[in-house]
Tab-separated table of C-alpha atoms in Angstrom:
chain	number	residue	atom	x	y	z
A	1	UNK	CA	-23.744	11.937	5.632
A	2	UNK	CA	-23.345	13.708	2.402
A	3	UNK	CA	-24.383	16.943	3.002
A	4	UNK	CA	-21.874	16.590	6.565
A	5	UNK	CA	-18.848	15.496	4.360
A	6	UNK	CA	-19.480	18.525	2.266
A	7	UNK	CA	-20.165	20.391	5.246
A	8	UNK	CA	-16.879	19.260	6.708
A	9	UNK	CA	-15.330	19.758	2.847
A	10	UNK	CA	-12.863	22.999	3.851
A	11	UNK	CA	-11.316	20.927	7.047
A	12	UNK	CA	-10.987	17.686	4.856
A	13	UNK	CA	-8.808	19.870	2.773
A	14	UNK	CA	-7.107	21.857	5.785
A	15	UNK	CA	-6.002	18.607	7.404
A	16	UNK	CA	-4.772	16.427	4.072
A	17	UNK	CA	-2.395	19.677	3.755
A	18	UNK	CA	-1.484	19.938	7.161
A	19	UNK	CA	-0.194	16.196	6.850
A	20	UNK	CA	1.436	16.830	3.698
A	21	UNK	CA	3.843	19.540	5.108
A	22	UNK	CA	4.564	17.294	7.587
A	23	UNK	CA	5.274	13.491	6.306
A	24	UNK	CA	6.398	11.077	8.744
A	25	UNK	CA	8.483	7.977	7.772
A	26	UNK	CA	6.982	4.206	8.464
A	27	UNK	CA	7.192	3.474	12.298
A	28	UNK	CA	8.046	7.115	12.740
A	29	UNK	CA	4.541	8.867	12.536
A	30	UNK	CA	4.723	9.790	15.944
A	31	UNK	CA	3.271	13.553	15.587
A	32	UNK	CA	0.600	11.954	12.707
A	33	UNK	CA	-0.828	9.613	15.416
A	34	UNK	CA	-0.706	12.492	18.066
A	35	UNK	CA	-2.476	14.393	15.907
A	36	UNK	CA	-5.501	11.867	15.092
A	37	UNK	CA	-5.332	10.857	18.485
A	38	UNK	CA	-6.414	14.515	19.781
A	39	UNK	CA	-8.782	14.567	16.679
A	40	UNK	CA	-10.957	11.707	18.011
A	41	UNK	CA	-10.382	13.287	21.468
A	42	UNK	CA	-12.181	16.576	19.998
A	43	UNK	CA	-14.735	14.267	19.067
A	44	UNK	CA	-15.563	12.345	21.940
A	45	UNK	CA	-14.301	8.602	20.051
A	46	UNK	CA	-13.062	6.623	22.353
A	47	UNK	CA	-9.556	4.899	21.166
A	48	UNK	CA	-5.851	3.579	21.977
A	49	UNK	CA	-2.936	4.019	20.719
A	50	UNK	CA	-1.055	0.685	19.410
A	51	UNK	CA	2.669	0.304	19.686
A	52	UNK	CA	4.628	2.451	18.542
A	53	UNK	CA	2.479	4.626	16.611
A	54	UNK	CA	-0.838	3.102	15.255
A	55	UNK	CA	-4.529	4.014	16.357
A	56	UNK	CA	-7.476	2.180	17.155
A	57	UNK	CA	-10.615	3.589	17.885
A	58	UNK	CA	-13.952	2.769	17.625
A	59	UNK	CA	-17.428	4.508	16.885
A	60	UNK	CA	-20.181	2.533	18.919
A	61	UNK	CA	-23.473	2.080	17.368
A	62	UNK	CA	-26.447	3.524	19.142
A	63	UNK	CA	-28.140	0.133	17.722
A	64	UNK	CA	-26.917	-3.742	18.480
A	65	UNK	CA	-25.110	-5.151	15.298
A	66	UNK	CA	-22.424	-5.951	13.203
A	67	UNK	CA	-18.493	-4.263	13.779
A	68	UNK	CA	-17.382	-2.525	10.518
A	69	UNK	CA	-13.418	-1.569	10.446
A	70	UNK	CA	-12.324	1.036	7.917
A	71	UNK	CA	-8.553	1.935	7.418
A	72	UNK	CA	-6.114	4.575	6.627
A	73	UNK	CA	-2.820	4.301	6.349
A	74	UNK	CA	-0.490	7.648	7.804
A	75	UNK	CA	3.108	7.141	6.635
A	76	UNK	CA	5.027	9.200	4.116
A	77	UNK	CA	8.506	7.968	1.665
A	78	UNK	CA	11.956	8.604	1.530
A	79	UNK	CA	11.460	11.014	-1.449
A	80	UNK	CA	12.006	14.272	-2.139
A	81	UNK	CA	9.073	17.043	-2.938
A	82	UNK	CA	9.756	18.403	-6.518
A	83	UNK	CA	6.208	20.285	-5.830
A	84	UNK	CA	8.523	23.488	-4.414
A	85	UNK	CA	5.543	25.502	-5.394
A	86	UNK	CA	2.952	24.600	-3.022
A	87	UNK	CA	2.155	26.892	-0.232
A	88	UNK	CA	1.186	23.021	1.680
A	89	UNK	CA	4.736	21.279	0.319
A	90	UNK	CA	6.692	19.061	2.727
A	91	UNK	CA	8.575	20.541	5.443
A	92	UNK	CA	11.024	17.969	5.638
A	93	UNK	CA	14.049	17.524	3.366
A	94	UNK	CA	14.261	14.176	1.607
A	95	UNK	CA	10.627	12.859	3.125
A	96	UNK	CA	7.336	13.350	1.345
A	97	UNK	CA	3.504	11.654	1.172
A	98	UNK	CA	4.172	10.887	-2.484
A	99	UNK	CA	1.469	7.915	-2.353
A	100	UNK	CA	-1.518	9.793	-1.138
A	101	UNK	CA	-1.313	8.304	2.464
A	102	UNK	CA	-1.938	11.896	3.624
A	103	UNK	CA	-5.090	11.817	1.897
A	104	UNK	CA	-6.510	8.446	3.082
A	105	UNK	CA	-5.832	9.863	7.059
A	106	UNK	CA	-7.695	12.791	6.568
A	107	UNK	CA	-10.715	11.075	4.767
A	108	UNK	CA	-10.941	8.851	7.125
A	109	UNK	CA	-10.982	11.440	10.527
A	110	UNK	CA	-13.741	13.328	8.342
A	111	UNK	CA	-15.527	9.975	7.776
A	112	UNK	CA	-15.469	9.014	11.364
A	113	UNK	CA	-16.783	12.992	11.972
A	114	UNK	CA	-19.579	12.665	10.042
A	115	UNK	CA	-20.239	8.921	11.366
A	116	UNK	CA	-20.300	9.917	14.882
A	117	UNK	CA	-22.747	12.666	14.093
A	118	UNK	CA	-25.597	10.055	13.537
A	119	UNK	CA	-23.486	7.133	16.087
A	120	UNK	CA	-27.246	6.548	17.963
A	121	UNK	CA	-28.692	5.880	14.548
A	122	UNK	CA	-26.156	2.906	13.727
A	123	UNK	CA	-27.120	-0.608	13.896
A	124	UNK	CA	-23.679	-2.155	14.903
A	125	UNK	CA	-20.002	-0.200	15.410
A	126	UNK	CA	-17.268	1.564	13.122
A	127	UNK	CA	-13.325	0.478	13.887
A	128	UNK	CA	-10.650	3.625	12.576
A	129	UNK	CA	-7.895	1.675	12.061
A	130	UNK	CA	-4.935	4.138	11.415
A	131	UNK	CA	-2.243	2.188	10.437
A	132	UNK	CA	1.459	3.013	10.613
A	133	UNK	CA	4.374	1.426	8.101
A	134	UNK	CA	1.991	0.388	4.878
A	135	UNK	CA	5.177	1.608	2.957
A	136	UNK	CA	7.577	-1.135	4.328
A	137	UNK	CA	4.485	-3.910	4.317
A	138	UNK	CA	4.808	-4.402	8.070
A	139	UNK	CA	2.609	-2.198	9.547
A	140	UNK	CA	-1.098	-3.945	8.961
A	141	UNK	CA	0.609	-7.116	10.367
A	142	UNK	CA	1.362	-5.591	13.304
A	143	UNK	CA	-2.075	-3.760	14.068
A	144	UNK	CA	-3.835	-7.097	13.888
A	145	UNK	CA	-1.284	-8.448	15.924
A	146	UNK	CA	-2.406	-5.707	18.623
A	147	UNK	CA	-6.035	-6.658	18.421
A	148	UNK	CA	-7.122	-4.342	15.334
A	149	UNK	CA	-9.523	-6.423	13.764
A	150	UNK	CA	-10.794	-8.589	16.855
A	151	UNK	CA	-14.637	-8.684	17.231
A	152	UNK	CA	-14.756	-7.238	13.274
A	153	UNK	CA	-16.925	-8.679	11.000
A	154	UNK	CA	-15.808	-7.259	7.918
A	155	UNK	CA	-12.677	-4.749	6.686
A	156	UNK	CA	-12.725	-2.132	4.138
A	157	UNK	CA	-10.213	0.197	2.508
A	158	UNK	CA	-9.160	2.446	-0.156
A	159	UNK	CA	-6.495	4.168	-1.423
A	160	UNK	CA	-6.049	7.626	-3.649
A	161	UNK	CA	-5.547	6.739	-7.251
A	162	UNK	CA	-3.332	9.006	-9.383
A	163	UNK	CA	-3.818	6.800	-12.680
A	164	UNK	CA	-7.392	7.800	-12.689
A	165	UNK	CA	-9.809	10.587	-12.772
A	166	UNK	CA	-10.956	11.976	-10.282
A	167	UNK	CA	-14.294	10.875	-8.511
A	168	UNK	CA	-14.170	7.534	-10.289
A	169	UNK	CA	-14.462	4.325	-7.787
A	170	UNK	CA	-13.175	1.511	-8.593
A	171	UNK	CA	-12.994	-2.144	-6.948
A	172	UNK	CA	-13.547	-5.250	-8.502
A	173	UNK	CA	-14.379	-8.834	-7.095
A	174	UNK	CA	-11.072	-10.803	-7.012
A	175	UNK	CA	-7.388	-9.826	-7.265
A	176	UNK	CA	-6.753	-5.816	-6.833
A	177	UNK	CA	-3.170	-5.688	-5.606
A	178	UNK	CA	-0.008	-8.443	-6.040
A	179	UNK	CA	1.417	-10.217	-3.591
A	180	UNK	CA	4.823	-8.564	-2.932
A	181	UNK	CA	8.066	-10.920	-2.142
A	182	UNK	CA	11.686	-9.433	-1.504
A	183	UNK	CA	14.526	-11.663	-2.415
A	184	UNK	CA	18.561	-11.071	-2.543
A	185	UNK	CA	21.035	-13.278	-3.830
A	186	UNK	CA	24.877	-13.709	-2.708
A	187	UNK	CA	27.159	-15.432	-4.922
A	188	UNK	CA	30.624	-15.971	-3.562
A	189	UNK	CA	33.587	-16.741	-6.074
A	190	UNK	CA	37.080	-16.247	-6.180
A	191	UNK	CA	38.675	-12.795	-6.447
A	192	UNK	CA	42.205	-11.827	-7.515
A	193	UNK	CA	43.679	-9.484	-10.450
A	194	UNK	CA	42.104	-7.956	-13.282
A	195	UNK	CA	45.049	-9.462	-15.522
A	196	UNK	CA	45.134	-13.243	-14.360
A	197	UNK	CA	41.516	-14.309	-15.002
A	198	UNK	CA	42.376	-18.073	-15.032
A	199	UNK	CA	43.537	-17.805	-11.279
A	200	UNK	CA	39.710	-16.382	-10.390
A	201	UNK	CA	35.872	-17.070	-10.455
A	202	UNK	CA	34.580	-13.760	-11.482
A	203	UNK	CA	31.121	-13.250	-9.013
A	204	UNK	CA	30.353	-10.542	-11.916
A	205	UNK	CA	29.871	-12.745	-14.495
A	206	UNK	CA	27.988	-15.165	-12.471
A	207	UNK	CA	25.815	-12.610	-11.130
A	208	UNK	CA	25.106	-11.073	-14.774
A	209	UNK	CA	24.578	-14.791	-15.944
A	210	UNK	CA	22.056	-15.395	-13.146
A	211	UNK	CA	20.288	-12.014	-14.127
A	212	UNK	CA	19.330	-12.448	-17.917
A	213	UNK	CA	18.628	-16.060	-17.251
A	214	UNK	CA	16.531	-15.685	-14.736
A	215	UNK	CA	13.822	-14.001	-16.245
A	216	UNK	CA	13.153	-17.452	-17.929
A	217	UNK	CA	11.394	-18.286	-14.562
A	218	UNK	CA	8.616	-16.458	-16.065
A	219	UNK	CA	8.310	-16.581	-19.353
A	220	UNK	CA	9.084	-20.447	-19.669
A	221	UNK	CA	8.070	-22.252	-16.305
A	222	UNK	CA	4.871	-20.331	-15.409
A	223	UNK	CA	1.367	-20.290	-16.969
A	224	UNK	CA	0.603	-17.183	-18.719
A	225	UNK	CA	-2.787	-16.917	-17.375
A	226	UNK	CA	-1.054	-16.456	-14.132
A	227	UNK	CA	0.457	-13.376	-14.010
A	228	UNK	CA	4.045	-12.661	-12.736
A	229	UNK	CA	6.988	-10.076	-12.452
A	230	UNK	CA	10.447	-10.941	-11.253
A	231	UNK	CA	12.684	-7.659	-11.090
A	232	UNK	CA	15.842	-7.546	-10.442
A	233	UNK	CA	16.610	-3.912	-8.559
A	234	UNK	CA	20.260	-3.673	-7.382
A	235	UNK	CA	23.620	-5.316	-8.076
A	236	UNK	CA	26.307	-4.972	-5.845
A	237	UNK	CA	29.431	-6.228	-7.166
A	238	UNK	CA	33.606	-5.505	-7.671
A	239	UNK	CA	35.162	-3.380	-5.598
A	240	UNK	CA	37.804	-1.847	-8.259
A	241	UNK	CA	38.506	-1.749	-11.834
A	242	UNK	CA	41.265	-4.120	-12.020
A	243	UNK	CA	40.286	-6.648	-9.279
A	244	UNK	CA	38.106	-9.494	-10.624
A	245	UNK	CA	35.043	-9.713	-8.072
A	246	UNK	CA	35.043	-12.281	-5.445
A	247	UNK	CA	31.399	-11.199	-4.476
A	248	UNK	CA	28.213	-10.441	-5.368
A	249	UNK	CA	24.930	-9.058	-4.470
A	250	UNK	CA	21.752	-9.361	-6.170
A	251	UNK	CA	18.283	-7.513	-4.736
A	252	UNK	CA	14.774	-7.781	-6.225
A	253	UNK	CA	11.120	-8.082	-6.038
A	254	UNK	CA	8.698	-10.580	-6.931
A	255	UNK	CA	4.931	-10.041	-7.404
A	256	UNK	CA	1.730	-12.503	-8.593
A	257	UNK	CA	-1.362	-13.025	-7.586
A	258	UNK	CA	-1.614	-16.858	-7.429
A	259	UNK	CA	-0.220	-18.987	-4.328
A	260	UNK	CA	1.375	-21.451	-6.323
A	261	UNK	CA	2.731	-19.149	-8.717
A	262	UNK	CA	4.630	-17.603	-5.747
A	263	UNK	CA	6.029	-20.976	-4.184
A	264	UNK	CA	7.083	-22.155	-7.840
A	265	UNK	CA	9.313	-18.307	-8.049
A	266	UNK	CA	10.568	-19.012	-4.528
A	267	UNK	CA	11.730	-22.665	-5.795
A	268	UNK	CA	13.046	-21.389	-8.730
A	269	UNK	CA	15.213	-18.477	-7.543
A	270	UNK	CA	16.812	-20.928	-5.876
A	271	UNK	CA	17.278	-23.496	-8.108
A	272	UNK	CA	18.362	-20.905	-10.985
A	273	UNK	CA	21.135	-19.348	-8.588
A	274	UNK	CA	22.700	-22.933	-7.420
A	275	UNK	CA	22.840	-24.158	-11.471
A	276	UNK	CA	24.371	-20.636	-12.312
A	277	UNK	CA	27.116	-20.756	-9.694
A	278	UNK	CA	27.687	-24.487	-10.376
A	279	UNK	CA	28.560	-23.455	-13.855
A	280	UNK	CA	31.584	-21.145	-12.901
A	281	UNK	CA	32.562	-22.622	-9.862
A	282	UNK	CA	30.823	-20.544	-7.704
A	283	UNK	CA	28.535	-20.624	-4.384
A	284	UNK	CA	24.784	-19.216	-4.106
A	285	UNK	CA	22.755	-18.099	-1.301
A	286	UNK	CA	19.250	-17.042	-1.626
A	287	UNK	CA	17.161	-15.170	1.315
A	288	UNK	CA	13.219	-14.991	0.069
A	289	UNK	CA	11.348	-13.026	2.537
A	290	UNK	CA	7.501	-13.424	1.985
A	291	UNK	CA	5.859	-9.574	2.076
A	292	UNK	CA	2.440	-8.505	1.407
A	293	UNK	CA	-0.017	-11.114	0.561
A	294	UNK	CA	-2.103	-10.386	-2.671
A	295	UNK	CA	-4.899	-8.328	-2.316
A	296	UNK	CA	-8.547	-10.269	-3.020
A	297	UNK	CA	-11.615	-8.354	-2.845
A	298	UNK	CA	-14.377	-10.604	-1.469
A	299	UNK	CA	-17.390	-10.531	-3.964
A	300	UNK	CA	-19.817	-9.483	-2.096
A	301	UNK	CA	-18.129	-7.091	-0.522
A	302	UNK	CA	-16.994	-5.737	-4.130
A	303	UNK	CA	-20.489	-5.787	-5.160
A	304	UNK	CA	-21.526	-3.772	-2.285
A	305	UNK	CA	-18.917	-0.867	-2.620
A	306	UNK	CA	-20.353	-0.547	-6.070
A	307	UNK	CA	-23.659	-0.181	-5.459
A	308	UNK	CA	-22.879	2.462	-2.355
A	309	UNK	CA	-20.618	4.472	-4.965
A	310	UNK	CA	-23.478	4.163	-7.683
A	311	UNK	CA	-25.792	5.233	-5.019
A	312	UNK	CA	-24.223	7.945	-3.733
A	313	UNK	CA	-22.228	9.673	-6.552
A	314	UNK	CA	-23.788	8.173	-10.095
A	315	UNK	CA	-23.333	4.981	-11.942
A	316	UNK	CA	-21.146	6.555	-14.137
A	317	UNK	CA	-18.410	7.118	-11.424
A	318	UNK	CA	-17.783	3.272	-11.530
A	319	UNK	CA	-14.264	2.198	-13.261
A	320	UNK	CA	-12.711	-0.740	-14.313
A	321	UNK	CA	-9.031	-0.687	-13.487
A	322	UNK	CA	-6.842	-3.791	-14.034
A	323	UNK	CA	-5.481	-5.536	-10.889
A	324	UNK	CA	-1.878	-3.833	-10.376
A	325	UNK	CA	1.321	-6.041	-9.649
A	326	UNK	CA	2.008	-2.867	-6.711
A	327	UNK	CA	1.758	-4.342	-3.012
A	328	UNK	CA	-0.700	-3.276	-0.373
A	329	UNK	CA	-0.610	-4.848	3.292
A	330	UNK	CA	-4.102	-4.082	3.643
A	331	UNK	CA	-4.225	-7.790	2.895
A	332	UNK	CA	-3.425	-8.858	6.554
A	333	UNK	CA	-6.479	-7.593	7.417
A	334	UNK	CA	-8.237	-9.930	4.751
A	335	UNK	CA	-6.711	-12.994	6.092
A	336	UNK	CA	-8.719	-12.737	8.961
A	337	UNK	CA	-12.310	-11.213	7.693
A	338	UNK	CA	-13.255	-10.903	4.562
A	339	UNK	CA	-13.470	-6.832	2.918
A	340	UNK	CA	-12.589	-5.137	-0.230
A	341	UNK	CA	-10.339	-2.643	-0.816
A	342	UNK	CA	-11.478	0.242	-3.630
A	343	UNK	CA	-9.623	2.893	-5.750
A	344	UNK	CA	-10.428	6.242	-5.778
A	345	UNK	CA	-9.580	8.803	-8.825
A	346	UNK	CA	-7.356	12.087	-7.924
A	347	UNK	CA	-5.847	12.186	-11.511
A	348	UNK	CA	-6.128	15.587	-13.699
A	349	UNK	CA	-4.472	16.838	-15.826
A	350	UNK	CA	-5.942	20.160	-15.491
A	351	UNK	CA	-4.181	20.212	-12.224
A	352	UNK	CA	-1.085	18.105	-12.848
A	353	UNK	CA	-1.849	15.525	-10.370
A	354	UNK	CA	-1.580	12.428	-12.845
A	355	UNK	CA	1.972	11.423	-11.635
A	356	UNK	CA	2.811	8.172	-10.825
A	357	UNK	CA	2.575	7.672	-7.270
A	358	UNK	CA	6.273	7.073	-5.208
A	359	UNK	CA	7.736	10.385	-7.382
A	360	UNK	CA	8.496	13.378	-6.242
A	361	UNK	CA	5.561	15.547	-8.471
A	362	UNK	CA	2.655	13.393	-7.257
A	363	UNK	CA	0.042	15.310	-5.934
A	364	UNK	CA	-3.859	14.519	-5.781
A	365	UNK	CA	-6.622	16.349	-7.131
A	366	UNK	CA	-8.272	17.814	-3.743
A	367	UNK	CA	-12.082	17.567	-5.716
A	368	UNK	CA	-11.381	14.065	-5.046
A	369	UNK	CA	-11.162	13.748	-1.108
A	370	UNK	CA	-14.615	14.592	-0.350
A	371	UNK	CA	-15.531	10.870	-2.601
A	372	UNK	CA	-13.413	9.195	-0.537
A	373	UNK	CA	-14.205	10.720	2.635
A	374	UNK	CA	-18.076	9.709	1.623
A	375	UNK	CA	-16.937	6.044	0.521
A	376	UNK	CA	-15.622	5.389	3.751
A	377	UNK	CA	-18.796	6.749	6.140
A	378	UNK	CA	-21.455	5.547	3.257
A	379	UNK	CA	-19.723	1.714	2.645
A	380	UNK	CA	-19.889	1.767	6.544
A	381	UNK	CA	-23.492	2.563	6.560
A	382	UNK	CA	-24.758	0.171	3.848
A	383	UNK	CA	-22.841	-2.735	5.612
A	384	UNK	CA	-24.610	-2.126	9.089
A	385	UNK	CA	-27.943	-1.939	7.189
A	386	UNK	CA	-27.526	-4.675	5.316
């Protein structure tokens, strides 16, 4: 399988750019899945299409076993390229893979490649889950929904890592990703003139109240052992200088790792907006919609990706990167078989591809596809044989 991905090392390459110059938004990667569709066609993989734009496919084992799923995600983000100088830059105004999604599709179609090439000497099958709308944290729910992980015995992923170097692996037992909540808050006063404040309850000051207080939810009612973030990302209030506010709007994110942590937030948003608008005079509503789950890599599972990346590339290549408080819907997969999902390095300096992922400059480090590419077919591999 190694000397196949490096065969296969200029297409891996040729195909990551082709889906870079042309990034599809989540639920939208209709020509993305055409593409991999007639790529496993080429192939001879048998596989379906999922509504409206996931794939399914599935690599059958020569050998009676175990079913494997690997995933990739395909969908690209409402940002703009600031890369103008790449001959492989995005195509389309205002929409760019600025998370490395690009990346994961075409390891994964090389993985599966070099996987079929040896399909009678498998013990068990491969599932190619390519997954649609990771970016909105609806997408993975919906592909198990449509049978993507029935008859699997264990689920494995990765994802393109800008914050470190390239080749390194990295995936730890336990948490890897956060848990990732959306909430919004309407408060509902009293509006009327900018010059006859005693006639009005100003939604702007009980919004602005509600926003420096509540911040208090973590640093005074949680454990600090239990890590937590509450942001607070738009405020929508006043519609003109001299008209006290009747109304506002308050968006933002929450993100942990523990399940209790999370319920205590959700109780507490709510409790902090109702004793905030109670002090003006004022009415709260609060909408929590539950996202991603948190990521938690199984330990054997962990254990195993590090020896297969220690095996195949050099102990040294292992790294130890913190859990991150970013979301990753890869965990709907792990709520019904357990997995692991691993980081892979693309960041150098050398080539200026250490931005942070989501802005417009991120790019990966293409030295770094052919380790992913290998992760996927060689994790596959080792968890047949095992």
């Amino acid at each position: 399988m190694k000397e196949a991905i490096q065969k296969y090392g200029e297409e891996l390459t040729e195909i990551r750019r082709k889906l870079h110059s042309e990034p599809e938004l989540s639920w939208e990667e209709v020509n993305t899945s055409a593409f991999v569709s007639e790529y496993l066609n080429n192939l001879g993989i048998s596989h379906r299409k999922t509504e409206p734009t996931g794939v399914i496919a599935e690599i059958k084992g020569g050998k009676a076993g175990k079913t494997v799923a690997l995933r990739a995600d395909m969908d690209a983000l409402s940002v703009v390229e600031l890369n103008k100088d790449l001959s492989y830059a995005s195509k389309e105004e205002g929409k760019m893979h600025a998370c490395g999604h690009d990346a994961h599709t075409a390891m994964l179609l090389i993985a599966a490649k070099a996987l079929n090439d040896i399909k009678d000497e498998l013990p068990g099958n491969v599932r190619l889950i390519f997954q649609p709308a990771e970016e909105v944290g609806t997408g993975a729910k919906e592909m198990v929904k449509q049978g993507a992980v029935e008859g699997v015995d264990h689920a494995f992923g990765l994802h393109i890592w800008s914050q470190m170097p390239t080749h390194k692996v990295a995936c730890s037992p336990g948490p890897s990703f956060a848990s990732a909540d959306i909430f919004t808050v309407t408060f509902k006063g009293r509006g009327g003139h900018g010059a006859m404040p005693q006639d009005c309850i100003d939604a702007a000051i009980v919004a602005s109240s509600f926003v420096m207080n509540v911040q208090s939810v973590v640093s005074r009612t949680i454990d600090p052992q239990h890590p937590a973030v509450v942001t607070v990302g738009k405020m929508v209030v006043g519609t003109r200088f001299n008209v006290i506010a009747e109304n506002a709007v308050i968006e933002g994110t929450v993100r942990c790792f523990d399940p209790e942590t999370r319920d205590h937030i959700d109780k507490q948003l709510q409790v902090y907006a109702e004793n905030v608008a109670n002090i003006y005079g004022a009415v709260a509503e609060v909408d929590y919609i539950r996202g991603t789950q948190a990521v938690i890599n199984d330990g054997y599972s962990a254990k195993l990706v590090q020896k297969v990346a220690s095996e195949a590339f050099g102990e040294e290549v292992i790294y130890d990167e913190k859990p991150t408080m970013g979301g990753e819907d890869f965990s709907f997969y792990l709520d019904e078989v357990p997995g692991s999902f691993a980081l892979v390095g693309a960041g150098n300096p050398e080539k200026d591809t250490e931005w942070a992922h989501h802005h417009g400059k991120f790019n990966v480090d293409e030295d770094g596809l052919a380790t992913g590419a290998e992760l996927y077919a060689q994790f596959a591999w080792a968890y047949l044989n095992e």
